mmCIF file of C-alpha atoms and ligand atoms in Angstrom:
data_model
loop_
_atom_site.group_PDB
_atom_site.id
_atom_site.type_symbol
_atom_site.label_atom_id
_atom_site.label_comp_id
_atom_site.label_asym_id
_atom_site.label_seq_id
_atom_site.Cartn_x
_atom_site.Cartn_y
_atom_site.Cartn_z
ATOM 1 C CA MET A 2 0.082 0.049 0.046
ATOM 2 C CA ALA A 3 1.142 3.502 -0.806
ATOM 3 C CA THR A 4 2.285 5.607 2.161
ATOM 4 C CA ARG A 5 0.578 9.155 1.905
ATOM 5 C CA THR A 6 1.992 11.882 3.842
ATOM 6 C CA PRO A 7 -0.739 13.707 5.546
ATOM 7 C CA LEU A 8 -1.495 17.379 4.596
ATOM 8 C CA MET A 9 -2.895 20.139 6.670
ATOM 9 C CA ALA A 10 -3.725 22.906 4.361
ATOM 10 C CA GLY A 11 -5.105 26.292 5.821
ATOM 11 C CA ASN A 12 -7.373 28.087 3.560
ATOM 12 C CA TRP A 13 -7.290 31.624 4.807
ATOM 13 C CA LYS A 14 -10.128 32.701 2.199
ATOM 14 C CA MET A 15 -10.334 36.544 1.890
ATOM 15 C CA ASN A 16 -8.675 37.142 5.284
ATOM 16 C CA LEU A 17 -5.258 38.699 6.171
ATOM 17 C CA ASP A 18 -3.538 41.363 4.044
ATOM 18 C CA HIS A 19 0.239 40.826 3.048
ATOM 19 C CA GLN A 20 1.399 42.475 6.359
ATOM 20 C CA GLN A 21 -0.889 40.268 8.397
ATOM 21 C CA ALA A 22 0.159 37.501 6.287
ATOM 22 C CA ILE A 23 3.750 37.988 7.334
ATOM 23 C CA ALA A 24 3.079 38.005 11.058
ATOM 24 C CA THR A 25 0.865 34.970 10.679
ATOM 25 C CA VAL A 26 3.241 32.898 8.864
ATOM 26 C CA GLN A 27 6.016 33.970 11.397
ATOM 27 C CA LYS A 28 3.786 32.937 14.340
ATOM 28 C CA LEU A 29 3.030 29.617 12.700
ATOM 29 C CA ALA A 30 6.510 28.725 12.111
ATOM 30 C CA TRP A 31 7.308 29.520 15.830
ATOM 31 C CA ALA A 32 4.265 27.513 16.999
ATOM 32 C CA LEU A 33 5.336 24.491 14.810
ATOM 33 C CA LYS A 34 8.995 24.742 15.884
ATOM 34 C CA ASP A 35 7.817 24.910 19.485
ATOM 35 C CA GLY A 36 6.289 21.557 19.190
ATOM 36 C CA LYS A 37 9.039 20.242 16.956
ATOM 37 C CA HIS A 38 6.882 19.556 14.005
ATOM 38 C CA ASP A 39 8.113 16.878 11.916
ATOM 39 C CA TYR A 40 7.340 18.109 8.243
ATOM 40 C CA ALA A 41 8.262 14.675 6.943
ATOM 41 C CA ALA A 42 5.456 13.264 8.999
ATOM 42 C CA VAL A 43 2.722 15.841 8.269
ATOM 43 C CA GLU A 44 2.878 18.491 5.636
ATOM 44 C CA VAL A 45 1.537 21.929 6.366
ATOM 45 C CA ALA A 46 0.504 24.521 3.901
ATOM 46 C CA VAL A 47 -1.239 27.689 3.808
ATOM 47 C CA LEU A 48 -3.555 28.852 0.969
ATOM 48 C CA VAL A 49 -3.449 32.698 1.080
ATOM 49 C CA PRO A 50 -4.988 35.625 -0.960
ATOM 50 C CA PHE A 51 -3.155 36.175 -4.235
ATOM 51 C CA THR A 52 -1.678 39.731 -2.807
ATOM 52 C CA ASP A 53 0.041 37.894 -0.220
ATOM 53 C CA LEU A 54 1.736 35.258 -2.058
ATOM 54 C CA ARG A 55 4.930 37.329 -2.685
ATOM 55 C CA SER A 56 5.388 38.295 0.738
ATOM 56 C CA VAL A 57 4.963 34.901 1.822
ATOM 57 C CA GLN A 58 7.340 33.500 -0.684
ATOM 58 C CA THR A 59 9.925 36.079 0.484
ATOM 59 C CA LEU A 60 9.588 34.981 4.224
ATOM 60 C CA VAL A 61 9.571 31.168 3.582
ATOM 61 C CA ASP A 62 12.713 31.775 1.136
ATOM 62 C CA ALA A 63 14.600 34.046 3.705
ATOM 63 C CA ASP A 64 13.829 31.941 6.685
ATOM 64 C CA LYS A 65 14.146 28.595 5.010
ATOM 65 C CA LEU A 66 10.722 27.525 6.369
ATOM 66 C CA GLU A 67 9.465 24.072 5.407
ATOM 67 C CA LEU A 68 5.956 25.501 5.078
ATOM 68 C CA LYS A 69 4.279 25.052 1.789
ATOM 69 C CA TYR A 70 2.043 27.815 0.274
ATOM 70 C CA GLY A 71 -0.600 28.111 -2.324
ATOM 71 C CA ALA A 72 -3.426 30.054 -3.867
ATOM 72 C CA GLN A 73 -7.244 29.553 -3.672
ATOM 73 C CA ASP A 74 -8.072 29.722 -7.286
ATOM 74 C CA VAL A 75 -6.384 29.928 -10.589
ATOM 75 C CA SER A 76 -7.324 30.924 -14.396
ATOM 76 C CA ALA A 77 -8.078 28.077 -16.763
ATOM 77 C CA HIS A 78 -5.995 30.003 -19.113
ATOM 78 C CA GLU A 79 -2.295 30.734 -19.332
ATOM 79 C CA SER A 80 -2.161 34.274 -20.705
ATOM 80 C CA GLY A 81 -4.263 36.625 -22.482
ATOM 81 C CA ALA A 82 -7.478 38.800 -22.539
ATOM 82 C CA TYR A 83 -8.850 37.601 -19.256
ATOM 83 C CA THR A 84 -8.945 40.714 -17.042
ATOM 84 C CA GLY A 85 -8.683 40.085 -13.521
ATOM 85 C CA GLU A 86 -7.624 36.466 -13.667
ATOM 86 C CA ILE A 87 -4.362 35.030 -12.465
ATOM 87 C CA SER A 88 -2.310 32.632 -14.571
ATOM 88 C CA PRO A 89 -1.003 29.259 -13.242
ATOM 89 C CA VAL A 90 2.361 30.289 -14.704
ATOM 90 C CA PHE A 91 2.418 33.367 -12.333
ATOM 91 C CA LEU A 92 1.638 31.309 -9.343
ATOM 92 C CA SER A 93 4.409 28.968 -10.367
ATOM 93 C CA LYS A 94 6.927 31.755 -10.486
ATOM 94 C CA LEU A 95 6.130 32.679 -7.063
ATOM 95 C CA GLY A 96 6.976 29.291 -5.887
ATOM 96 C CA VAL A 97 3.496 28.156 -5.179
ATOM 97 C CA THR A 98 3.011 24.515 -4.672
ATOM 98 C CA TYR A 99 -0.915 24.078 -4.230
ATOM 99 C CA VAL A 100 -3.908 25.673 -5.709
ATOM 100 C CA ALA A 101 -7.413 25.090 -4.400
ATOM 101 C CA ILE A 102 -9.820 24.464 -7.233
ATOM 102 C CA GLY A 103 -13.729 24.261 -7.290
ATOM 103 C CA HIS A 104 -14.051 25.424 -3.400
ATOM 104 C CA SER A 105 -17.657 25.517 -2.626
ATOM 105 C CA GLU A 106 -17.605 29.220 -2.356
ATOM 106 C CA ARG A 107 -16.222 29.450 -5.691
ATOM 107 C CA ARG A 108 -19.004 27.132 -7.081
ATOM 108 C CA GLN A 109 -21.627 29.001 -5.108
ATOM 109 C CA TYR A 110 -20.607 32.688 -5.744
ATOM 110 C CA HIS A 111 -18.931 32.377 -9.088
ATOM 111 C CA GLY A 112 -21.034 29.629 -10.740
ATOM 112 C CA GLU A 113 -18.036 27.232 -11.054
ATOM 113 C CA ASP A 114 -19.239 23.889 -12.573
ATOM 114 C CA GLU A 115 -17.419 20.685 -13.454
ATOM 115 C CA ALA A 116 -16.286 22.100 -17.008
ATOM 116 C CA VAL A 117 -14.564 25.221 -15.092
ATOM 117 C CA THR A 118 -13.243 22.882 -12.324
ATOM 118 C CA ASN A 119 -11.694 20.612 -14.998
ATOM 119 C CA ALA A 120 -10.206 23.366 -17.028
ATOM 120 C CA LYS A 121 -8.506 24.922 -14.113
ATOM 121 C CA VAL A 122 -7.127 21.460 -12.900
ATOM 122 C CA LYS A 123 -5.635 21.091 -16.252
ATOM 123 C CA SER A 124 -4.260 24.648 -16.261
ATOM 124 C CA ALA A 125 -2.815 24.089 -12.872
ATOM 125 C CA LEU A 126 -1.084 20.938 -13.901
ATOM 126 C CA GLY A 127 0.223 22.552 -16.921
ATOM 127 C CA ALA A 128 2.205 24.932 -14.912
ATOM 128 C CA GLY A 129 3.337 22.167 -12.414
ATOM 129 C CA LEU A 130 1.011 23.202 -9.376
ATOM 130 C CA VAL A 131 -0.643 20.709 -7.428
ATOM 131 C CA PRO A 132 -4.459 21.016 -7.568
ATOM 132 C CA ILE A 133 -6.606 20.586 -4.508
ATOM 133 C CA LEU A 134 -9.938 19.600 -6.003
ATOM 134 C CA CYS A 135 -12.717 20.385 -3.768
ATOM 135 C CA VAL A 136 -15.956 18.429 -3.843
ATOM 136 C CA GLY A 137 -18.908 17.853 -1.590
ATOM 137 C CA GLU A 138 -22.623 18.146 -1.200
ATOM 138 C CA GLU A 139 -25.178 20.754 0.082
ATOM 139 C CA LEU A 140 -27.364 20.035 3.162
ATOM 140 C CA SER A 141 -30.327 19.398 0.969
ATOM 141 C CA VAL A 142 -28.382 16.621 -1.049
ATOM 142 C CA ARG A 143 -27.397 14.973 2.316
ATOM 143 C CA GLU A 144 -30.821 15.203 3.630
ATOM 144 C CA GLU A 145 -31.891 13.147 0.531
ATOM 145 C CA GLY A 146 -29.012 10.777 1.187
ATOM 146 C CA ARG A 147 -27.585 11.526 -2.183
ATOM 147 C CA GLN A 148 -24.077 12.665 -0.909
ATOM 148 C CA VAL A 149 -21.974 9.920 -2.492
ATOM 149 C CA PRO A 150 -23.419 10.133 -6.063
ATOM 150 C CA HIS A 151 -23.423 14.034 -6.085
ATOM 151 C CA THR A 152 -19.870 14.183 -4.788
ATOM 152 C CA LEU A 153 -18.662 11.345 -7.277
ATOM 153 C CA ALA A 154 -20.186 13.356 -10.087
ATOM 154 C CA GLN A 155 -18.250 16.606 -9.194
ATOM 155 C CA LEU A 156 -15.033 14.245 -8.931
ATOM 156 C CA ASP A 157 -15.890 12.539 -12.358
ATOM 157 C CA GLY A 158 -16.255 16.118 -14.012
ATOM 158 C CA GLY A 159 -13.202 17.623 -12.325
ATOM 159 C CA LEU A 160 -10.839 14.547 -13.430
ATOM 160 C CA GLU A 161 -12.131 14.282 -17.147
ATOM 161 C CA GLY A 162 -9.386 13.700 -19.606
ATOM 162 C CA LEU A 163 -6.694 13.487 -16.953
ATOM 163 C CA THR A 164 -3.958 10.638 -16.996
ATOM 164 C CA ALA A 165 -3.442 8.292 -14.090
ATOM 165 C CA ALA A 166 0.064 9.906 -13.435
ATOM 166 C CA GLN A 167 -1.601 13.341 -13.157
ATOM 167 C CA VAL A 168 -4.405 12.010 -10.800
ATOM 168 C CA ALA A 169 -1.810 10.109 -8.607
ATOM 169 C CA GLY A 170 -0.324 13.684 -7.624
ATOM 170 C CA LEU A 171 -3.562 15.328 -6.944
ATOM 171 C CA VAL A 172 -5.330 16.360 -3.528
ATOM 172 C CA ILE A 173 -8.998 15.771 -3.256
ATOM 173 C CA ALA A 174 -10.678 17.847 -0.541
ATOM 174 C CA TYR A 175 -14.010 16.334 0.562
ATOM 175 C CA GLU A 176 -15.935 19.381 1.897
ATOM 176 C CA PRO A 177 -19.509 18.850 2.727
ATOM 177 C CA VAL A 178 -20.990 22.460 2.233
ATOM 178 C CA TRP A 179 -23.188 22.153 5.469
ATOM 179 C CA ALA A 180 -19.967 21.757 7.529
ATOM 180 C CA ILE A 181 -18.071 24.774 6.166
ATOM 181 C CA GLY A 182 -17.836 27.761 8.592
ATOM 182 C CA THR A 183 -20.947 26.579 10.409
ATOM 183 C CA GLY A 184 -19.195 24.841 13.378
ATOM 184 C CA LYS A 185 -20.765 21.503 12.196
ATOM 185 C CA THR A 186 -18.200 18.929 11.628
ATOM 186 C CA ALA A 187 -19.177 15.861 9.761
ATOM 187 C CA THR A 188 -18.370 12.724 12.040
ATOM 188 C CA PRO A 189 -15.350 10.821 11.338
ATOM 189 C CA GLU A 190 -17.520 8.139 9.830
ATOM 190 C CA ASP A 191 -19.222 10.770 7.391
ATOM 191 C CA ALA A 192 -15.676 11.835 6.367
ATOM 192 C CA GLN A 193 -14.441 8.283 5.837
ATOM 193 C CA GLU A 194 -17.639 7.212 3.838
ATOM 194 C CA LEU A 195 -16.857 9.741 1.289
ATOM 195 C CA ALA A 196 -13.033 9.641 1.334
ATOM 196 C CA GLU A 197 -13.323 5.896 0.734
ATOM 197 C CA ALA A 198 -15.859 6.249 -1.912
ATOM 198 C CA ILE A 199 -13.549 9.013 -3.791
ATOM 199 C CA ARG A 200 -10.676 6.488 -3.496
ATOM 200 C CA VAL A 201 -12.746 3.677 -5.002
ATOM 201 C CA ARG A 202 -13.965 5.729 -7.807
ATOM 202 C CA ILE A 203 -10.470 6.712 -8.612
ATOM 203 C CA GLY A 204 -9.565 3.083 -8.647
ATOM 204 C CA GLU A 205 -12.459 2.226 -11.104
ATOM 205 C CA LEU A 206 -11.580 5.317 -13.409
ATOM 206 C CA TYR A 207 -7.917 4.649 -13.192
ATOM 207 C CA ASP A 208 -6.100 1.748 -11.191
ATOM 208 C CA ALA A 209 -5.392 0.565 -7.533
ATOM 209 C CA ALA A 210 -1.998 2.268 -7.486
ATOM 210 C CA THR A 211 -3.280 5.752 -8.552
ATOM 211 C CA ALA A 212 -6.267 5.352 -5.985
ATOM 212 C CA GLN A 213 -3.661 4.463 -3.315
ATOM 213 C CA ALA A 214 -1.351 7.502 -4.144
ATOM 214 C CA VAL A 215 -3.970 10.283 -4.260
ATOM 215 C CA ARG A 216 -4.524 12.236 -1.007
ATOM 216 C CA VAL A 217 -8.002 12.843 0.258
ATOM 217 C CA LEU A 218 -8.574 15.474 2.702
ATOM 218 C CA TYR A 219 -11.599 16.291 4.912
ATOM 219 C CA GLY A 220 -12.833 19.856 5.341
ATOM 220 C CA GLY A 221 -15.401 21.545 7.303
ATOM 221 C CA SER A 222 -15.055 23.037 10.549
ATOM 222 C CA VAL A 223 -11.933 21.258 11.499
ATOM 223 C CA LYS A 224 -10.461 22.197 14.821
ATOM 224 C CA SER A 225 -7.747 20.945 17.368
ATOM 225 C CA SER A 226 -10.351 19.284 19.212
ATOM 226 C CA ASN A 227 -11.944 17.188 16.422
ATOM 227 C CA VAL A 228 -8.807 16.660 14.027
ATOM 228 C CA ALA A 229 -7.351 13.636 15.699
ATOM 229 C CA ALA A 230 -10.522 11.579 15.438
ATOM 230 C CA LEU A 231 -10.973 12.314 11.763
ATOM 231 C CA MET A 232 -7.404 11.347 11.207
ATOM 232 C CA THR A 233 -8.021 7.992 12.808
ATOM 233 C CA LYS A 234 -9.888 7.140 9.532
ATOM 234 C CA PRO A 235 -8.031 5.088 7.050
ATOM 235 C CA ASP A 236 -8.981 7.065 3.861
ATOM 236 C CA VAL A 237 -8.727 10.355 5.387
ATOM 237 C CA ASP A 238 -5.161 11.991 4.579
ATOM 238 C CA GLY A 239 -5.356 15.430 6.054
ATOM 239 C CA ALA A 240 -7.693 18.415 6.444
ATOM 240 C CA LEU A 241 -8.514 21.585 4.593
ATOM 241 C CA VAL A 242 -8.921 24.089 7.414
ATOM 242 C CA GLY A 243 -10.657 27.399 6.973
ATOM 243 C CA GLY A 244 -11.396 29.707 10.076
ATOM 244 C CA ALA A 245 -9.116 27.683 12.410
ATOM 245 C CA SER A 246 -6.115 28.364 10.158
ATOM 246 C CA LEU A 247 -6.405 31.965 10.570
ATOM 247 C CA ASP A 248 -4.912 31.379 14.381
ATOM 248 C CA PRO A 249 -1.400 30.233 14.045
ATOM 249 C CA GLU A 250 -1.480 28.488 17.421
ATOM 250 C CA GLU A 251 -4.631 26.554 16.799
ATOM 251 C CA PHE A 252 -3.511 25.772 13.338
ATOM 252 C CA ALA A 253 -0.165 24.329 14.602
ATOM 253 C CA LYS A 254 -2.070 22.220 17.229
ATOM 254 C CA ILE A 255 -4.172 20.787 14.217
ATOM 255 C CA ALA A 256 -1.002 19.784 12.389
ATOM 256 C CA ARG A 257 0.224 18.074 15.358
ATOM 257 C CA TYR A 258 -2.793 15.998 15.767
ATOM 258 C CA GLN A 259 -0.588 12.853 16.051
ATOM 259 C CA SER A 260 0.405 13.938 19.588
ATOM 260 C CA HIS A 261 -3.464 14.406 20.784
ATOM 261 C CA THR A 262 -4.820 11.755 22.971
ATOM 262 C CA LEU A 263 -8.178 10.660 21.875
HETATM 263 C C1 PEP B 328 -12.868 25.831 4.024
HETATM 264 O O1 PEP B 328 -12.814 27.058 3.851
HETATM 265 O O2 PEP B 328 -12.375 25.165 3.285
HETATM 266 C C2 PEP B 328 -13.278 25.283 5.263
HETATM 267 C C3 PEP B 328 -13.374 24.042 5.503
HETATM 268 O O3 PEP B 328 -13.787 26.307 6.376
HETATM 269 P P1 PEP B 328 -14.044 25.940 7.894
HETATM 270 O O4 PEP B 328 -12.862 25.140 8.292
HETATM 271 O O5 PEP B 328 -14.031 27.348 8.476
HETATM 272 O O6 PEP B 328 -15.309 25.238 7.866
#
């Protein structure tokens, strides 16, 4: 079986300007150092607003921090007449590792559908970035018991036309929309149900090795008090953390879930 390094990715959303970003990343690096964070055991990343990227890059490079950083969206195009958009090539030049694609807030407020997420996944891969493809159901879908087919349809659409090698390097974030920013966390069993379903589907679409290689995160009101239980599940390889990632001490505690007692 492939060994997957857990990933804790903080999605800052539209919070923290570039000066606040510097202070927050410095505090996070200190908080992780305090607890002797083992980056080989758990990878830590922050997904910051575009305007913070250059400052975060400068800090990470200057202080040789092991933190990874990323963006929250990317253009489906490499260059051209796309006013207001950000090219994946520009992100790559800023040392970006990860880019969130199809976050539920992008789907809800910007009408991003599977065609758009698929095009963005391809553009990110083309520039050497690692897409974190976000999928997950709204409350009404869960109430109808259709969370698995709904989420897998988003997955299928996002992966359309990709090779097994491309998919093996992806991160998929299962984020039930009803759990994002609401304080309602899915149970570890709910998270496992979908993480497993996602892995099984990738096995069907590609092969077992690809399914075992891909990392599946859970996202939705993850905190230091619930992360360890979520991480006991075999198909959950980390978390996409929104609100709690804005507090460096709390995010560092989340990243150190392995030392928590259950
Ligand atoms: C998110 O923004 O992806 C998220 C999961 O947010 P929160 O942790 O605040 O629910």
